[in-house]
Amino acid sequence: MKIGIVCYPTFGGSGVVATELGKALADNGHQVHFITYDQPARLDFFSENLFYHEVSVSQYPLFDYPPYELALASKLVDVVRFEKLDLLHVHYAIPHASAAFMAKQILMTFGIYVPVVTTLHGTDITLVGKDPTYKPVVTFSINQSDGVTAVSQDLKDDTYKHFDIKNEIKVIPNFIDMNRFSLKAKGHFKLAIAPNNERVVVHTSNFRKVKRTGDVIQIFKKILEKIPAKLLMVGDGPERVYCERLCRELGITENVRFLGKQDAVEEILSVADLFIMPSESESFGLAALEAMACKVPVITSNAGGLPELNINGITGYMDEVGDIDAMADHCIYILQDNDRLEVFKDNSLKRAKEFDLSLILPVYENYYKEVIEKAAIKASLAVLNAS
Ligand code: GMT
């Protein structure tokens, strides 16, 4: 198949899923065209089946807000026509689904029907999409998509609850490339981080409010009161400065390292004993899955789709959002006993394997085929109606 993938090119979860999916599809012989405003962060190598088309937005002085969506729609028209794409797969509804709808309408004037699959990732529904500023357009463009997927059952339910959706939504969870995310031998790094064999706790995120990074610091302070430990905070974003200040106020700066954005997250996870994700809302929790694939148990909130990943008492624990005491107690419970920690580590790896890329990739491929077949019927009906 010839597939166009539209995504945010950043380190964010939706961009990572889109890029990893595109790479895997290309490895499986499909031709994949990424269409976005910058080279996707994880698209850092050459493959004969991978293409990147940059959307450039002209900066005319009249535009206080440069119209990215129009530039994207125009680029989609161009790439679909020139490359003869079979399908467009857009990740994150805003503004990708509506840009794809516009492109689809324009393409029909050239006698081309390109089916569009929209994948809902989370905040495009739970946070931004629900906002009245965008809601009518989000609802419309989801309903106009030829296929819609959500990364968890919870996100699917939330979408039906908050939007008037007529389309069937298929749940396809996040996946993990176990070849990349696996326990690496990083003894020297562990020694540098935890020279006295302290436990290593990790958090990775984009430090947005929804991630409750302040809770991570508070939980860690409670861990430290019982167990020698180090905390690695990976990523960057609006809450980072607050978190750094909080560490000073709590007097724990010696034990906390802020590592900023990192490419090789799997190497950091390889020295971790525990991962904390106390998010306010989390449609799936890809970062937690990455940790589990590296044999790291997870302490998470019970928000959104997290119960579909983290098995309470088996791969870690889940507590109510904001329940810092319960999360800290569960961290201490896991960390204070070597044998218990090993059991949680083994369980986490076993669970992560259920989301292996090799299992999820065919689900996407079959879904594409189904959508393309249905679109061919729609296209022939449109021709009949026109004649
Ligand atoms: O977590 C983020 O803030 C990034 C966000 C995104 O859209 O890039 O991630 C969302 O999509 C990921 C991939 O499907 C999910 O694993 C994350 O749970 C989801 N984040 C939220 O729902 C907050």
Coordinates of C-alpha atoms and ligand atoms in Angstrom, one line a residue:
M1 CA 0.0 0.0 0.0
K2 CA 1.0 3.6 -0.4
I3 CA 0.2 5.4 2.8
G4 CA 0.4 9.1 3.8
I5 CA 0.9 9.7 7.5
V6 CA 0.2 13.1 9.1
C7 CA 1.4 13.7 12.6
Y8 CA 3.1 16.1 15.0
P9 CA 6.8 15.7 14.4
T10 CA 7.7 16.2 18.0
F11 CA 8.6 13.8 20.9
G12 CA 4.9 13.6 22.0
G13 CA 3.2 10.3 22.2
S14 CA 1.0 10.7 19.1
G15 CA 4.1 11.7 17.0
V16 CA 6.1 8.7 18.3
V17 CA 3.3 6.2 17.6
A18 CA 2.8 7.7 14.1
T19 CA 6.5 7.6 13.3
E20 CA 7.1 4.1 14.7
L21 CA 4.0 2.8 12.8
G22 CA 5.3 4.4 9.6
K23 CA 8.7 2.9 10.0
A24 CA 7.3 -0.6 10.7
L25 CA 4.9 -0.3 7.7
A26 CA 7.9 0.6 5.5
D27 CA 9.9 -2.3 6.8
N28 CA 6.9 -4.5 5.8
G29 CA 7.1 -3.3 2.2
H30 CA 4.6 -0.5 2.2
Q31 CA 5.5 2.9 0.8
V32 CA 5.1 5.5 3.6
H33 CA 4.9 9.3 3.1
F34 CA 5.2 11.5 6.2
I35 CA 3.5 14.8 5.7
T36 CA 4.2 17.3 8.4
Y37 CA 5.9 20.6 9.2
D38 CA 9.2 19.2 10.4
Q39 CA 11.2 16.0 10.2
P40 CA 9.6 13.6 12.7
A41 CA 11.9 13.2 15.8
R42 CA 12.3 9.5 15.4
L43 CA 12.6 9.5 11.6
D44 CA 16.4 9.6 11.7
F45 CA 17.5 7.1 9.2
F46 CA 17.2 6.2 5.5
S47 CA 14.8 3.6 4.1
E48 CA 13.9 3.2 0.4
N49 CA 10.2 3.0 1.4
L50 CA 10.1 6.2 3.6
F51 CA 9.5 9.7 2.3
Y52 CA 9.1 13.0 4.1
H53 CA 7.2 15.9 2.6
E54 CA 7.5 19.2 4.5
V55 CA 4.5 21.5 4.9
S56 CA 5.7 25.1 4.7
V57 CA 3.4 27.9 5.8
S58 CA 4.0 31.2 4.1
Q59 CA 4.4 34.1 6.6
Y60 CA 2.4 36.9 4.9
P61 CA 2.4 40.0 7.2
L62 CA -1.4 40.0 7.2
F63 CA -1.5 36.7 9.0
D64 CA -1.5 37.1 12.8
Y65 CA -2.1 33.3 12.7
P66 CA -0.5 31.6 9.8
P67 CA -3.1 29.1 8.3
Y68 CA -1.2 25.8 8.8
E69 CA -4.3 23.8 8.2
L70 CA -4.7 25.2 4.7
A71 CA -1.1 24.6 3.9
L72 CA -1.4 21.1 5.1
A73 CA -4.6 20.4 3.1
S74 CA -2.9 21.8 0.0
K75 CA 0.2 19.6 0.6
L76 CA -2.0 16.6 1.1
V77 CA -3.7 17.2 -2.3
D78 CA -0.4 17.5 -3.9
V79 CA 1.2 14.4 -2.4
V80 CA -1.9 12.2 -2.9
R81 CA -2.1 13.2 -6.6
F82 CA 1.6 13.0 -7.3
E83 CA 2.4 9.9 -5.3
K84 CA -0.9 8.2 -6.0
L85 CA -1.5 7.4 -2.3
D86 CA -4.1 4.7 -1.3
L87 CA -4.9 6.1 2.1
L88 CA -4.2 9.0 4.5
H89 CA -3.7 8.1 8.1
V90 CA -3.9 11.2 10.4
H91 CA -2.7 11.1 14.0
Y92 CA -4.3 13.5 16.5
A93 CA -7.6 15.0 15.3
I94 CA -6.7 18.7 15.6
P95 CA -6.2 20.0 12.9
H96 CA -5.2 16.9 11.0
A97 CA -8.6 15.3 10.5
S98 CA -10.2 18.5 9.2
A99 CA -7.3 19.3 6.9
A100 CA -7.6 15.7 5.5
F101 CA -11.3 16.2 5.0
M102 CA -10.7 19.4 3.1
A103 CA -8.0 17.6 1.0
K104 CA -10.4 14.7 0.3
Q105 CA -13.1 17.1 -1.0
I106 CA -10.6 18.9 -3.3
L107 CA -9.3 15.5 -4.5
M108 CA -12.8 14.5 -5.5
T109 CA -12.9 17.3 -7.9
F110 CA -10.0 15.5 -9.7
G111 CA -11.9 12.2 -9.6
I112 CA -9.8 10.9 -6.8
Y113 CA -11.3 9.4 -3.6
V114 CA -8.7 9.0 -0.9
P115 CA -9.9 7.3 2.3
V116 CA -8.9 9.0 5.6
V117 CA -8.2 7.1 8.8
T118 CA -8.1 9.3 11.9
T119 CA -6.4 8.1 15.1
L120 CA -7.5 9.7 18.3
H121 CA -4.7 9.9 20.8
G122 CA -6.0 11.6 23.9
T123 CA -5.8 15.3 24.5
D124 CA -7.3 15.9 21.1
I125 CA -10.5 14.5 22.7
T126 CA -10.1 14.8 26.5
L127 CA -8.7 18.3 26.7
V128 CA -8.4 20.4 23.5
G129 CA -11.1 18.7 21.4
K130 CA -13.8 19.2 24.1
D131 CA -13.2 22.9 24.1
P132 CA -16.1 24.7 22.4
T133 CA -13.4 26.5 20.3
Y134 CA -12.8 23.3 18.3
K135 CA -15.6 20.9 19.2
P136 CA -17.9 21.3 16.1
V137 CA -14.9 20.9 13.7
V138 CA -13.6 17.9 15.7
T139 CA -17.0 16.2 15.7
F140 CA -17.5 16.8 12.0
S141 CA -14.1 15.7 10.9
I142 CA -14.3 12.5 13.0
N143 CA -17.7 11.7 11.4
Q144 CA -16.3 12.4 7.9
S145 CA -13.3 10.1 8.4
D146 CA -13.5 6.7 6.5
G147 CA -12.0 5.0 9.6
V148 CA -11.5 6.1 13.2
T149 CA -9.3 4.4 15.8
A150 CA -8.7 5.2 19.4
V151 CA -5.7 4.1 21.5
S152 CA -7.8 2.7 24.3
Q153 CA -11.4 1.6 25.1
D154 CA -11.5 4.4 27.6
L155 CA -10.7 7.0 24.9
K156 CA -13.3 5.4 22.6
D157 CA -16.0 5.6 25.4
D158 CA -15.0 9.2 26.2
T159 CA -15.3 10.2 22.6
Y160 CA -18.8 8.8 22.3
K161 CA -19.7 10.4 25.6
H162 CA -18.6 13.9 24.7
F163 CA -19.1 14.1 21.0
D164 CA -22.0 13.2 18.7
I165 CA -20.2 10.5 16.8
K166 CA -21.9 8.4 14.2
N167 CA -18.9 6.5 13.1
E168 CA -17.7 3.2 14.5
I169 CA -14.4 3.7 16.5
K170 CA -11.9 0.8 16.5
V171 CA -9.6 0.4 19.5
I172 CA -6.0 -0.2 18.5
P173 CA -3.7 0.2 21.5
N174 CA -0.3 1.7 21.5
F175 CA 2.5 -0.7 20.7
I176 CA 6.2 -1.2 21.5
D177 CA 9.2 -2.2 19.5
M178 CA 10.7 -4.7 21.8
N179 CA 13.9 -4.7 19.7
R180 CA 14.5 -1.2 20.8
F181 CA 12.9 -1.1 24.2
S182 CA 14.5 -3.8 26.2
L183 CA 16.8 -4.0 29.1
K184 CA 20.3 -2.8 28.0
A185 CA 23.5 -3.5 29.9
K186 CA 24.1 -0.1 31.4
G187 CA 26.0 -0.9 34.6
H188 CA 28.4 2.0 34.2
F189 CA 25.5 4.5 33.9
K190 CA 23.8 2.9 36.9
L191 CA 27.0 3.3 39.0
A192 CA 27.3 7.0 38.0
I193 CA 23.7 7.7 38.9
A194 CA 23.4 5.5 42.0
P195 CA 27.0 5.0 43.3
N196 CA 25.8 3.5 46.6
N197 CA 23.3 1.1 45.0
E198 CA 20.4 3.4 45.6
R199 CA 17.1 2.5 43.9
V200 CA 16.5 4.4 40.7
V201 CA 13.1 5.9 40.1
V202 CA 12.3 7.4 36.6
H203 CA 9.6 9.7 35.2
T204 CA 9.4 10.7 31.6
S205 CA 6.9 13.2 30.1
N206 CA 6.4 16.5 28.4
F207 CA 6.0 18.2 31.8
R208 CA 2.6 19.5 31.0
K209 CA 0.1 20.1 33.9
V210 CA -1.9 17.0 32.9
K211 CA 1.2 14.9 33.9
R212 CA 1.2 16.1 37.5
T213 CA 5.0 16.2 37.6
G214 CA 4.8 17.9 41.0
D215 CA 3.2 14.7 42.4
V216 CA 6.2 12.8 41.2
I217 CA 8.5 15.0 43.3
Q218 CA 6.3 14.7 46.3
I219 CA 6.0 11.0 46.0
F220 CA 9.8 10.7 45.7
K221 CA 10.3 12.8 48.8
K222 CA 8.3 10.2 50.7
I223 CA 10.2 7.3 49.2
L224 CA 13.5 9.0 50.3
E225 CA 12.3 9.1 53.9
K226 CA 12.3 5.3 53.9
I227 CA 14.7 4.1 51.1
P228 CA 17.9 5.5 49.6
A229 CA 17.0 6.4 46.1
K230 CA 17.6 8.6 43.1
L231 CA 15.0 10.2 40.8
L232 CA 15.6 10.8 37.1
M233 CA 13.2 13.3 35.5
V234 CA 13.3 13.0 31.7
G235 CA 11.8 15.4 29.3
D236 CA 11.0 19.1 29.3
G237 CA 8.0 21.3 29.3
P238 CA 6.1 24.1 31.2
E239 CA 6.2 22.5 34.6
R240 CA 9.9 21.8 34.7
V241 CA 10.9 25.0 36.5
Y242 CA 8.2 24.5 39.1
C243 CA 9.5 21.0 39.7
E244 CA 13.1 22.2 40.1
R245 CA 11.9 24.8 42.6
L246 CA 9.9 22.1 44.5
C247 CA 13.0 19.9 44.8
R248 CA 14.9 22.9 46.4
E249 CA 12.0 23.6 48.8
L250 CA 11.9 19.9 49.8
G251 CA 15.7 19.8 50.1
I252 CA 16.1 16.8 47.8
T253 CA 18.1 18.3 44.9
E254 CA 21.1 15.9 45.7
N255 CA 18.8 13.0 44.8
V256 CA 17.0 14.3 41.7
R257 CA 18.5 14.8 38.2
F258 CA 16.6 16.7 35.4
L259 CA 17.9 15.2 32.2
G260 CA 15.9 17.2 29.7
K261 CA 14.8 15.7 26.4
Q262 CA 16.6 12.4 25.6
D263 CA 16.7 10.3 22.5
A264 CA 17.8 7.0 24.0
V265 CA 15.1 6.8 26.7
E266 CA 15.5 3.0 26.7
E267 CA 19.1 3.4 28.1
I268 CA 17.8 5.5 31.0
L269 CA 15.0 3.0 31.6
S270 CA 17.5 0.2 31.7
V271 CA 18.9 1.5 35.0
A272 CA 15.5 2.1 36.6
D273 CA 13.8 0.1 39.3
L274 CA 10.4 2.0 39.2
F275 CA 8.5 4.3 36.9
I276 CA 6.0 6.9 38.2
M277 CA 3.1 8.3 36.0
P278 CA 0.6 10.1 38.2
S279 CA -1.3 11.8 35.3
E280 CA -4.5 13.6 35.6
S281 CA -5.6 12.1 32.3
E282 CA -3.8 9.5 30.1
S283 CA -5.5 7.9 27.1
F284 CA -3.0 5.0 27.1
G285 CA 0.3 5.8 28.7
L286 CA 2.9 5.0 26.1
A287 CA 5.8 6.1 28.4
A288 CA 4.7 3.6 31.0
L289 CA 4.6 0.8 28.3
E290 CA 8.2 1.8 27.3
A291 CA 9.2 1.5 30.9
M292 CA 7.5 -1.9 31.3
A293 CA 9.3 -3.2 28.1
C294 CA 12.6 -2.3 29.8
K295 CA 11.4 -4.5 32.8
V296 CA 10.4 -1.6 35.0
P297 CA 7.3 -1.8 37.2
V298 CA 5.0 1.2 37.1
I299 CA 3.1 3.2 39.7
T300 CA 0.4 5.1 37.9
S301 CA -2.9 6.9 38.5
N302 CA -6.0 5.1 37.5
A303 CA -6.9 7.8 34.9
G304 CA -8.1 7.1 31.4
G305 CA -6.7 4.1 29.7
L306 CA -4.1 3.3 32.3
P307 CA -6.1 0.4 33.8
E308 CA -5.9 -1.2 30.3
L309 CA -2.1 -1.3 30.6
N310 CA -1.1 -1.5 34.2
I311 CA -2.4 -4.5 36.1
N312 CA -2.9 -3.5 39.7
G313 CA -0.7 -5.5 42.1
I314 CA 1.0 -7.4 39.2
T315 CA 2.8 -4.9 37.0
G316 CA 2.8 -2.1 39.6
Y317 CA -0.1 -0.3 41.3
M318 CA -2.8 2.2 40.4
D319 CA -4.1 4.8 42.8
E320 CA -6.6 7.7 42.6
V321 CA -5.3 10.8 40.8
G322 CA -3.6 13.1 43.4
D323 CA -3.3 10.4 46.1
I324 CA 0.4 11.0 46.8
D325 CA 0.4 9.0 50.0
A326 CA -1.0 5.8 48.4
M327 CA 1.4 6.1 45.5
A328 CA 4.4 6.6 47.8
D329 CA 3.3 3.6 50.0
H330 CA 3.1 1.4 46.9
C331 CA 6.5 2.6 45.6
I332 CA 8.0 1.8 49.0
Y333 CA 6.3 -1.6 49.1
I334 CA 7.8 -2.6 45.7
L335 CA 11.2 -1.1 46.3
Q336 CA 12.0 -2.3 49.8
D337 CA 12.2 -6.0 49.0
N338 CA 14.5 -7.4 46.4
D339 CA 12.6 -10.5 45.6
R340 CA 9.3 -8.7 45.4
L341 CA 10.9 -6.1 43.0
E342 CA 12.1 -8.9 40.8
V343 CA 8.6 -10.4 40.5
F344 CA 7.1 -7.0 39.6
K345 CA 9.9 -6.5 37.0
D346 CA 9.2 -9.9 35.4
N347 CA 5.5 -9.2 35.3
S348 CA 6.0 -5.9 33.7
L349 CA 8.1 -7.3 30.9
K350 CA 5.6 -10.1 30.3
R351 CA 2.7 -7.6 30.1
A352 CA 4.6 -5.3 27.7
K353 CA 5.1 -8.2 25.3
E354 CA 1.3 -8.3 24.8
F355 CA 1.7 -4.9 23.0
D356 CA 4.6 -5.9 20.8
L357 CA 4.7 -4.1 17.5
S358 CA 4.5 -7.5 15.6
L359 CA 1.1 -8.0 17.1
I360 CA -0.4 -4.6 16.5
L361 CA 1.0 -3.9 13.0
P362 CA -1.2 -6.5 11.3
V363 CA -4.2 -5.0 13.0
Y364 CA -3.5 -1.6 11.4
E365 CA -2.7 -3.3 8.0
N366 CA -6.0 -5.2 8.0
Y367 CA -7.9 -2.1 9.1
Y368 CA -6.4 -0.1 6.2
K369 CA -7.4 -2.9 3.8
E370 CA -11.0 -2.9 5.2
V371 CA -11.2 1.0 4.9
I372 CA -9.8 1.0 1.4
E373 CA -12.3 -1.7 0.2
K374 CA -15.2 0.2 1.7
A375 CA -14.0 3.5 0.2
A376 CA -13.8 1.8 -3.3
I377 CA -17.5 1.0 -2.9
K378 CA -18.3 4.6 -1.8
A379 CA -16.3 6.0 -4.8
S380 CA -18.1 3.8 -7.3
L381 CA -21.5 4.8 -5.8
A382 CA -20.5 8.4 -6.1
V383 CA -19.7 7.9 -9.8
L384 CA -23.1 6.2 -10.3
N385 CA -24.9 9.0 -8.6
A386 CA -23.1 11.6 -10.7
S387 CA -24.0 9.8 -14.0
Ligands
GMT1 O1 1.1 12.6 26.7 C1 1.1 13.6 26.0 O2 0.8 14.7 26.4 C2 1.4 13.5 24.5 C3 0.2 13.0 23.8 C4 0.2 13.2 22.4 O3 -0.9 13.4 21.9 O4 1.2 13.3 21.7 O5 0.1 11.6 24.2 C5 -1.2 11.0 24.0 O6 -1.0 10.0 23.0 C6 -0.1 8.9 23.4 C7 0.0 8.0 22.2 O7 -1.2 7.5 21.7 C8 -0.8 8.2 24.6 O8 0.0 7.1 25.0 C9 -0.8 9.1 25.7 O9 -1.5 8.5 26.8 C10 -1.6 10.4 25.3 N1 -1.6 11.4 26.4 C11 -2.7 11.8 27.1 O10 -3.8 11.3 26.9 C12 -2.4 12.8 28.1

